[in-house]
Amino acid sequence: MQSQEKIRNVAIIAHVDHGKTTLVDQLLKQSGIFRTNEAVQERVMDSGDLERERGITILSKNTAVKYKDIKINIVDTPGHADFGGEVERILMMVDGVLLLVDAFEGCMPQTRFVLKKALALGKRPIVVVNKTDRPGARPLEVVDEVLDLFIELGADDDQLDFPVVYASGRYGYASLDPENLGEDMTPLFETIVNHVPAPQGELDAPFQLLISSIEADDYVGRIGVGRVERGRVRMGQSAALCKPDGTHTMVRISRLYQYQGLKRVEEESAELGDIVAVSGVTDLGIGETLCDPEHIEPLPFVQIDEPTISMMF
Ligand code: GDP
């Protein structure tokens, strides 16, 4: 087993308006490799027209930030409803979860729904009490509410021992001390790096890639997004695409991308733990495995139910 110490994969969970987009923009601004204006101009986490119209985030979107020499992939989770196993599949790509809660409003229904799934999957969330700059903010009470919610949702002892970061995405600071506002986002970066386990698995083994979501791109068409669960994958290589019915077809991975800031950037190769996007594979579906053509070993298929929108409360 290898541990990929230069990678952290986290999902972000928040009730709508608790400041997810602003916080991610701020992490982008304060992370080394991306220019400030790049991050602020296009807010990809909110970019779909449908999402804008409704003011909610529907599609899962990925962002990568760099802290020191560690790449942190941040994946968005839909908080409002479960589109048939979508949340589980997204949570399976990550080793940690950021639970973002407004310091004034406290816990809300949309957070609860995804938190329940994250806890059930054994994730250990980091709690980020956000908008601590708000007049009337009550960060300590909110932490108590979060603790009650964890208990109610059946969190185990490890999960109950969650780290808490007090932040203001708007003003760009974070702190471990509710009495003492931080100066920048360093405490949040440090908490992610120290509390989210690095991806683990076999690096020197035939590659496996589980497709967890599908994105559409005007230029390259259908794009599959997922995590490399084993080995290394190269752009242009052939692969077996394993279907849920047990069959497979031979395909070529025409293009391979990783995330940099808000962008997808072509990469020659990727390895264990990387979250990647692939295009040029027709007929690619959610839950399917791309793997080494010489070692056809699909990962377990996560059942996708019909979409349900009534599960907010
Ligand atoms: P999202 O729906 O979770 O992505 O939330 P947004 O990032 O779009 O923020 C929702 C609203 O809260 C916007 O009006 C933001 O300006 C505001 N907001 C975000 N972060 C903060 C913060 O740290 N402090 C305050 N006071 N307002 C914030």
Short mmCIF file of N, CA, C and O in Angstrom, two decimals, residues 82-92 117 121 210-212 243-246 285-289 299-308 311:
data_model
loop_
_atom_site.label_atom_id
_atom_site.label_comp_id
_atom_site.label_asym_id
_atom_site.label_seq_id
_atom_site.Cartn_x
_atom_site.Cartn_y
_atom_site.Cartn_z
N ASP A 82 -31.20 14.34 -3.21
CA ASP A 82 -30.36 13.24 -3.65
C ASP A 82 -30.77 12.81 -5.03
O ASP A 82 -31.85 12.26 -5.22
N PHE A 83 -29.92 13.07 -5.99
CA PHE A 83 -30.22 12.58 -7.32
C PHE A 83 -29.70 11.17 -7.45
O PHE A 83 -28.66 10.89 -8.06
N GLY A 84 -30.40 10.27 -6.79
CA GLY A 84 -30.15 8.84 -6.90
C GLY A 84 -28.72 8.39 -6.73
O GLY A 84 -28.05 8.01 -7.68
N GLY A 85 -28.24 8.42 -5.51
CA GLY A 85 -26.90 7.88 -5.27
C GLY A 85 -25.79 8.83 -5.63
O GLY A 85 -24.61 8.52 -5.43
N GLU A 86 -26.12 10.02 -6.13
CA GLU A 86 -25.10 10.97 -6.56
C GLU A 86 -24.20 11.39 -5.39
O GLU A 86 -22.98 11.45 -5.52
N VAL A 87 -24.83 11.66 -4.27
CA VAL A 87 -24.06 12.12 -3.12
C VAL A 87 -23.08 11.04 -2.66
O VAL A 87 -21.91 11.31 -2.41
N GLU A 88 -23.57 9.81 -2.58
CA GLU A 88 -22.69 8.70 -2.17
C GLU A 88 -21.50 8.58 -3.10
O GLU A 88 -20.37 8.40 -2.67
N ARG A 89 -21.77 8.67 -4.39
CA ARG A 89 -20.67 8.49 -5.35
C ARG A 89 -19.63 9.59 -5.21
O ARG A 89 -18.44 9.35 -5.29
N ILE A 90 -20.11 10.82 -4.98
CA ILE A 90 -19.17 11.93 -4.80
C ILE A 90 -18.37 11.72 -3.52
O ILE A 90 -17.16 11.90 -3.49
N LEU A 91 -19.07 11.31 -2.47
CA LEU A 91 -18.37 11.11 -1.19
C LEU A 91 -17.35 9.98 -1.27
O LEU A 91 -16.35 9.99 -0.55
N MET A 92 -17.59 9.03 -2.16
CA MET A 92 -16.64 7.93 -2.29
C MET A 92 -15.33 8.36 -2.96
O MET A 92 -14.33 7.66 -2.87
N LYS A 117 -25.23 11.12 5.24
CA LYS A 117 -24.59 10.17 4.32
C LYS A 117 -23.09 10.09 4.55
O LYS A 117 -22.50 9.01 4.49
N LEU A 121 -20.98 6.77 5.68
CA LEU A 121 -19.86 6.23 4.89
C LEU A 121 -18.54 6.26 5.68
O LEU A 121 -17.48 5.96 5.14
N LEU A 210 -12.68 4.86 -11.27
CA LEU A 210 -14.13 4.77 -11.09
C LEU A 210 -14.77 6.09 -11.51
O LEU A 210 -14.41 7.14 -10.98
N ILE A 211 -15.69 6.02 -12.45
CA ILE A 211 -16.37 7.24 -12.92
C ILE A 211 -17.49 7.61 -11.95
O ILE A 211 -18.44 6.85 -11.77
N SER A 212 -17.36 8.79 -11.33
CA SER A 212 -18.32 9.18 -10.29
C SER A 212 -19.30 10.25 -10.73
O SER A 212 -20.35 10.42 -10.12
N LYS A 243 -18.99 -2.28 -17.71
CA LYS A 243 -20.39 -1.88 -17.55
C LYS A 243 -21.01 -2.59 -16.34
O LYS A 243 -20.55 -3.68 -15.96
N PRO A 244 -22.08 -2.04 -15.81
CA PRO A 244 -22.70 -2.67 -14.63
C PRO A 244 -23.25 -4.08 -14.91
O PRO A 244 -23.36 -4.87 -13.97
N ASP A 245 -23.54 -4.39 -16.17
CA ASP A 245 -24.08 -5.73 -16.45
C ASP A 245 -22.99 -6.79 -16.58
O ASP A 245 -23.25 -7.92 -16.96
N GLY A 246 -21.74 -6.40 -16.28
CA GLY A 246 -20.66 -7.38 -16.30
C GLY A 246 -19.92 -7.46 -17.64
O GLY A 246 -18.90 -8.13 -17.74
N GLY A 285 -20.45 5.87 -18.58
CA GLY A 285 -21.56 6.11 -17.65
C GLY A 285 -21.09 6.16 -16.20
O GLY A 285 -20.03 5.66 -15.84
N ILE A 286 -21.93 6.77 -15.40
CA ILE A 286 -21.63 6.91 -13.97
C ILE A 286 -21.60 5.54 -13.30
O ILE A 286 -22.44 4.70 -13.56
N GLY A 287 -20.61 5.36 -12.46
CA GLY A 287 -20.49 4.10 -11.72
C GLY A 287 -19.67 3.06 -12.46
O GLY A 287 -19.37 2.00 -11.91
N GLU A 288 -19.29 3.35 -13.71
CA GLU A 288 -18.53 2.37 -14.49
C GLU A 288 -17.02 2.51 -14.20
O GLU A 288 -16.56 3.55 -13.78
N THR A 289 -16.31 1.43 -14.47
CA THR A 289 -14.87 1.43 -14.22
C THR A 289 -14.10 1.44 -15.53
O THR A 289 -14.41 0.66 -16.45
N LEU A 299 -14.56 -2.03 -10.40
CA LEU A 299 -14.85 -1.70 -9.00
C LEU A 299 -16.35 -1.90 -8.77
O LEU A 299 -17.13 -1.89 -9.72
N PRO A 300 -16.75 -2.09 -7.52
CA PRO A 300 -18.18 -2.33 -7.25
C PRO A 300 -19.05 -1.20 -7.80
O PRO A 300 -18.70 -0.02 -7.66
N PHE A 301 -20.14 -1.56 -8.38
CA PHE A 301 -21.05 -0.59 -8.98
C PHE A 301 -22.01 -0.07 -7.92
O PHE A 301 -22.68 -0.84 -7.25
N VAL A 302 -22.05 1.27 -7.75
CA VAL A 302 -22.98 1.86 -6.77
C VAL A 302 -24.33 2.06 -7.45
O VAL A 302 -24.43 2.73 -8.47
N GLN A 303 -25.33 1.46 -6.87
CA GLN A 303 -26.66 1.51 -7.47
C GLN A 303 -27.18 2.95 -7.58
O GLN A 303 -27.06 3.74 -6.65
N ILE A 304 -27.72 3.29 -8.73
CA ILE A 304 -28.28 4.63 -8.92
C ILE A 304 -29.79 4.50 -9.00
O ILE A 304 -30.32 3.87 -9.90
N ASP A 305 -30.47 5.14 -8.05
CA ASP A 305 -31.94 5.09 -8.06
C ASP A 305 -32.49 6.20 -8.93
O ASP A 305 -31.77 7.07 -9.37
N GLU A 306 -33.78 6.19 -9.09
CA GLU A 306 -34.44 7.30 -9.76
C GLU A 306 -34.25 8.56 -8.90
O GLU A 306 -34.23 8.47 -7.67
N PRO A 307 -34.14 9.72 -9.56
CA PRO A 307 -33.99 10.94 -8.77
C PRO A 307 -35.15 11.16 -7.79
O PRO A 307 -36.30 10.92 -8.13
N THR A 308 -34.82 11.61 -6.61
CA THR A 308 -35.86 11.97 -5.65
C THR A 308 -35.57 13.37 -5.17
O THR A 308 -34.43 13.72 -4.90
N MET A 311 -36.33 14.69 -0.43
CA MET A 311 -35.59 14.20 0.73
C MET A 311 -34.86 15.31 1.48
O MET A 311 -33.94 15.06 2.23
#
